[in-house]
XYZ file of C-alpha atoms in Angstrom:
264
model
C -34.130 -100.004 -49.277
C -36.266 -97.179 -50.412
C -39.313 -98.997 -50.476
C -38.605 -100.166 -46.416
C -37.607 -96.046 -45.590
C -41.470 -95.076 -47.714
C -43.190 -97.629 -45.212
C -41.843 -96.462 -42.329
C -42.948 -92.466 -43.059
C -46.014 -94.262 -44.334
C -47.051 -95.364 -40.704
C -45.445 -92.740 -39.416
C -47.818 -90.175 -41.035
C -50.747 -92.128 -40.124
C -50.321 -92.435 -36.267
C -52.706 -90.502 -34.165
C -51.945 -86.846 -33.681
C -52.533 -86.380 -29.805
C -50.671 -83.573 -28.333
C -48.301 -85.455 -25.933
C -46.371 -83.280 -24.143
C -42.550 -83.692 -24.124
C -39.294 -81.628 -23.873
C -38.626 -79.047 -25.567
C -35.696 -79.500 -28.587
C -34.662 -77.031 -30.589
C -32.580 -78.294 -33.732
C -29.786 -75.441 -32.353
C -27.073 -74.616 -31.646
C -24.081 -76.403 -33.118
C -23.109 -77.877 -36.272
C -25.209 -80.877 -36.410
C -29.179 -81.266 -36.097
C -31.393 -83.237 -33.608
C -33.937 -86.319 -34.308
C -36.162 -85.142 -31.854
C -39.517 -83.516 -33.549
C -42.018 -80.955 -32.314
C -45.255 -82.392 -31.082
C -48.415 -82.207 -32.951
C -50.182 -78.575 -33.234
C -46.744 -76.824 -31.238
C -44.802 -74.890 -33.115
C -40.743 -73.773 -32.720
C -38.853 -70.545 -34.039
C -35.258 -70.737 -33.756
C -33.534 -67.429 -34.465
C -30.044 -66.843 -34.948
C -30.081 -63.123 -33.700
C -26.593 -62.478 -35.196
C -24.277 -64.332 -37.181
C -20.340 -63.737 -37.714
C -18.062 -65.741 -39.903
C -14.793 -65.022 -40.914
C -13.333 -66.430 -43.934
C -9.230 -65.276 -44.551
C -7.765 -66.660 -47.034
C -3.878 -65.879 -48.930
C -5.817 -63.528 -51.717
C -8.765 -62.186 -50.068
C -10.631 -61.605 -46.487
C -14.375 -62.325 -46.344
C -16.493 -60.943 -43.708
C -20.138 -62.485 -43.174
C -22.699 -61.487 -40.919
C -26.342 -62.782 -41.389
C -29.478 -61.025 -39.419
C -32.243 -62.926 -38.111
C -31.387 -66.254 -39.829
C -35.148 -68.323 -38.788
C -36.093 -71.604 -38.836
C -39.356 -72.616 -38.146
C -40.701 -76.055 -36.984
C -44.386 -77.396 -37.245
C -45.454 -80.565 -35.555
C -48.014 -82.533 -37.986
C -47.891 -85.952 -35.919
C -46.834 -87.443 -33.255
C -43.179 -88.274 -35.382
C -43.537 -85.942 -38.389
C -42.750 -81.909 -38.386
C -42.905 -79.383 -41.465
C -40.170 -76.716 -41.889
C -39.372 -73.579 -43.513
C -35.999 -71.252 -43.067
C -35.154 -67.660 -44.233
C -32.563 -65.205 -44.075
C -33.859 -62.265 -43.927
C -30.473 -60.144 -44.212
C -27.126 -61.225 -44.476
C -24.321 -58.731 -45.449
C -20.800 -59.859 -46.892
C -17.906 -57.522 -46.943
C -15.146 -58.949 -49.273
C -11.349 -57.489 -49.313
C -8.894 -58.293 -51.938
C -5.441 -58.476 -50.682
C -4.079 -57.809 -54.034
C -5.936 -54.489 -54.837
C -7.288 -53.559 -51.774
C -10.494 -53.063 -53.613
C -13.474 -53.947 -51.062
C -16.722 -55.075 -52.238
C -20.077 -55.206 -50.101
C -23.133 -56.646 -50.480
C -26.475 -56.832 -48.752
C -29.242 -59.426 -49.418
C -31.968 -61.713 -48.451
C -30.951 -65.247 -48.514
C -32.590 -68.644 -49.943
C -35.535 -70.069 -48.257
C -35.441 -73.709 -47.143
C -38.433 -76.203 -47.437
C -38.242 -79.718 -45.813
C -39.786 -82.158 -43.220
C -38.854 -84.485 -40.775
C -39.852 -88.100 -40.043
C -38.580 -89.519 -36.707
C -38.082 -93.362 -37.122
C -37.366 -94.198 -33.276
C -38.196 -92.255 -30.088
C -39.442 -89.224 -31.391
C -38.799 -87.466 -28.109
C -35.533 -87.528 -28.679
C -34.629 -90.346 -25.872
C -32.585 -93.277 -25.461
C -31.578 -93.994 -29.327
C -33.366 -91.733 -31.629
C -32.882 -91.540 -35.623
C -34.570 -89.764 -38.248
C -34.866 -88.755 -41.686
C -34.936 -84.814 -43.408
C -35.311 -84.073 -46.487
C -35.242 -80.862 -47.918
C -35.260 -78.224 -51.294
C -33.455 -74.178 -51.139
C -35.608 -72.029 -53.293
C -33.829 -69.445 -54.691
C -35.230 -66.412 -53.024
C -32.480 -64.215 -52.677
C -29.642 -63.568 -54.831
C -25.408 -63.658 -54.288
C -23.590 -63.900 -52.538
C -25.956 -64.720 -49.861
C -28.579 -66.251 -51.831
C -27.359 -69.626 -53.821
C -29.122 -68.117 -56.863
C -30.387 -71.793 -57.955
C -32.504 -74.268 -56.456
C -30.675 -77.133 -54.047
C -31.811 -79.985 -52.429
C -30.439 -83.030 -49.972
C -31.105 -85.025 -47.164
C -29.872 -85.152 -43.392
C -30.002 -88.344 -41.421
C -29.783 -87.112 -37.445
C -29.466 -89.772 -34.707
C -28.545 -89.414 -31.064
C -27.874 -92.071 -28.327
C -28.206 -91.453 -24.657
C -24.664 -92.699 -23.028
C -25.776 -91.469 -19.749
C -28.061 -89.166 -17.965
C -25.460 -86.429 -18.433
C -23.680 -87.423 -21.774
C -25.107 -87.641 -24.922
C -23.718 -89.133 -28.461
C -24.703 -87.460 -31.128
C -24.430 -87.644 -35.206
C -25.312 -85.810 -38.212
C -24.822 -87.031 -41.997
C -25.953 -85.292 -45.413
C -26.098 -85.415 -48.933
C -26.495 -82.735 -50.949
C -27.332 -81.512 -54.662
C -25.416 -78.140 -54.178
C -25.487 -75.176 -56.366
C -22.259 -74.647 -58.155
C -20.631 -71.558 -57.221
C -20.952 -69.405 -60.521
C -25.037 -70.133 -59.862
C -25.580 -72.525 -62.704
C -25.768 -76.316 -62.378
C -25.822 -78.363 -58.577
C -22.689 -80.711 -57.663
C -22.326 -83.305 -55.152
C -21.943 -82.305 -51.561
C -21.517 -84.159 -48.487
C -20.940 -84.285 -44.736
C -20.803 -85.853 -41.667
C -20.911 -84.224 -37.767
C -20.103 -86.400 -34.961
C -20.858 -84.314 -31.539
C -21.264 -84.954 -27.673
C -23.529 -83.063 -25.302
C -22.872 -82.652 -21.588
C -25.394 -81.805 -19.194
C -24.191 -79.041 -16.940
C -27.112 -78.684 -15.004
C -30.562 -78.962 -15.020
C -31.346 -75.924 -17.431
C -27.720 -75.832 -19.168
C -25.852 -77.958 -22.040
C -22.878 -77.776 -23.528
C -21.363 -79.640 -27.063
C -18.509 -79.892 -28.399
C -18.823 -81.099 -31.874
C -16.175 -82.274 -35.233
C -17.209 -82.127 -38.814
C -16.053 -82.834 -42.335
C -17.400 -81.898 -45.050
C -16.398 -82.476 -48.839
C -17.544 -80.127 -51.957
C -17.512 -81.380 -55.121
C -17.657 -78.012 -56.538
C -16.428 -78.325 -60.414
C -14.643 -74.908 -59.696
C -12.765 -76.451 -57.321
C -12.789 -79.626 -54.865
C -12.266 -79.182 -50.980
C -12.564 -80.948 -47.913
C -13.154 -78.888 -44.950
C -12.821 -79.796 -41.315
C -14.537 -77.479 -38.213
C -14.340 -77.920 -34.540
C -17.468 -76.222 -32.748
C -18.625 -75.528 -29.086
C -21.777 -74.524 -28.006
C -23.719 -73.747 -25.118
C -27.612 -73.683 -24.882
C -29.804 -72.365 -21.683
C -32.991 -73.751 -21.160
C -34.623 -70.263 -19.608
C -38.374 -71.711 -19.495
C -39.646 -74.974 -20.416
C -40.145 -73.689 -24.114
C -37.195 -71.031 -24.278
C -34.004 -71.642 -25.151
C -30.643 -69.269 -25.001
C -27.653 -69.784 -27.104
C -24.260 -69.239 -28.077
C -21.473 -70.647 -29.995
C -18.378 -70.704 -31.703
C -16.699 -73.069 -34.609
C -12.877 -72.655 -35.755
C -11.787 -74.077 -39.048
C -9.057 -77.080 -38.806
C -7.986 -76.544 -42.401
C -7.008 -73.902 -44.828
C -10.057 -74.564 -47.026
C -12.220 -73.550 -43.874
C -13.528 -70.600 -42.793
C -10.842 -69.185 -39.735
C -14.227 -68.413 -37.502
C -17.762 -68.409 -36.776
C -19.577 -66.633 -33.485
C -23.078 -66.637 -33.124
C -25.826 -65.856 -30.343
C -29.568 -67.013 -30.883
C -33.026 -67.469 -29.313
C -35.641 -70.406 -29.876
C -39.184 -70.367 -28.388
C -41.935 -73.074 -28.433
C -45.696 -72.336 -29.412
């Protein structure tokens, strides 16, 4: 199987690099990611300008907001696209219920490294499917930073049901750092998502996940519900916002975010 998946990046990589022009697709918002890669020599920025999550559980209330959370997209070839993320800031404010002792932190977060290879309609049309790869370089340090290096893979595909509605799904494996910062566990998830044309320039998506941690401090299974809504402005600037609530206990209760993504 692994030799089939290396000759299909193989001819990916070597198809001509024109500069066909095509729609613009951010990877945001939502839970999920797209298939769809940027064209050859354009370039994407998606920014989440601020980013909430609230995590209350019986023995303590966590409070997360990131700043300026960035991931940028390079088109190589006409199905292949470099990326690199960052989190520049992200401050957590935890309260024990116990002691009412509150602890607060500011850092930088990790930075992510990975590429994409679109296997089928790169545009992102009709059925599309690709593969993502990826490594976290421990850049920044707890409790926003990992504080080891990670590394997985995301499989996004999508499926055009109509002209209005479209199917969309998201799995991933992951060699995630243990909690305490030492040593990587298994990780994996799976989003399954639907996007609804409102009009011309505006989308909405309701999506599902579940994900499962193998973390050897302690196993969970978590399941969100998210909805999102994304405004085409210009042909390569996109408007977001968007919300996820946690179905379980082992959840975070919240997330609320707002963000920006502009082509090059």
């Amino acid at each position: 199987m692994m030799r089939w998946v290396l000759a299909i990046l193989l001819l990916s990589a070597a198809s001509p690099a024109f500069a066909e022009e095509r729609d613009y697709c951010p990877t945001r918002p939502g839970l999920g990611t797209t298939p769809c890669t940027i064209a050859p020599k354009r370039v994407s920025v998606e920014t989440a300008l601020v980013d909430w999550t609230l995590d209350d559980q019986p023995d303590a209330r966590s409070d997360t907001v990131l700043i300026g959370n960035t991931f940028v997209r390079v088109g190589l070839t006409n199905s292949i696209e470099a990326q690199i993320g960052w989190t520049p800031y992200g401050n957590v404010r935890t309260r024990d219920k116990n002691t009412q002792a509150i602890d607060t932190a500011g850092r930088a977060g990790d930075v992510t490294l990975g590429m994409k290879a679109n296997l089928l309609n790169p545009d992102g049309s009709k059925l599309s499917i690709a593969v993502q790869p990826f490594a976290t370089v421990p850049v920044g340090r707890a409790p926003v930073g990992a504080g080891d290096w990670g590394a997985g893979v995301v499989v996004p595909a999508t499926y055009d049901l109509s002209e209005t509605l479209n199917l969309a799904s998201t799995s991933e494996i992951d060699a995630k750092v243990d909690e305490d910062g030492s040593g990587r566990h298994f990780a994996y998830s799976e989003v399954i998502g639907l996007e609804v044309k409102l009009s011309k320039t505006l989308s909405a998506t309701i999506e599902g996940q579940v994900l499962r941690d193998e973390d050897p401090g302690g196993r969970t299974t978590q399941g969100l519900a998210s909805a999102s809504l994304a405004w085409s402005a210009q042909d390569d600037l996109q408007l977001d916002v968007g919300a996820v609530a946690g179905l379980n206990r082992a959840a975070p209760d919240v997330e609320l975010y707002l963000g920006v993504s502009r082509r090059f």
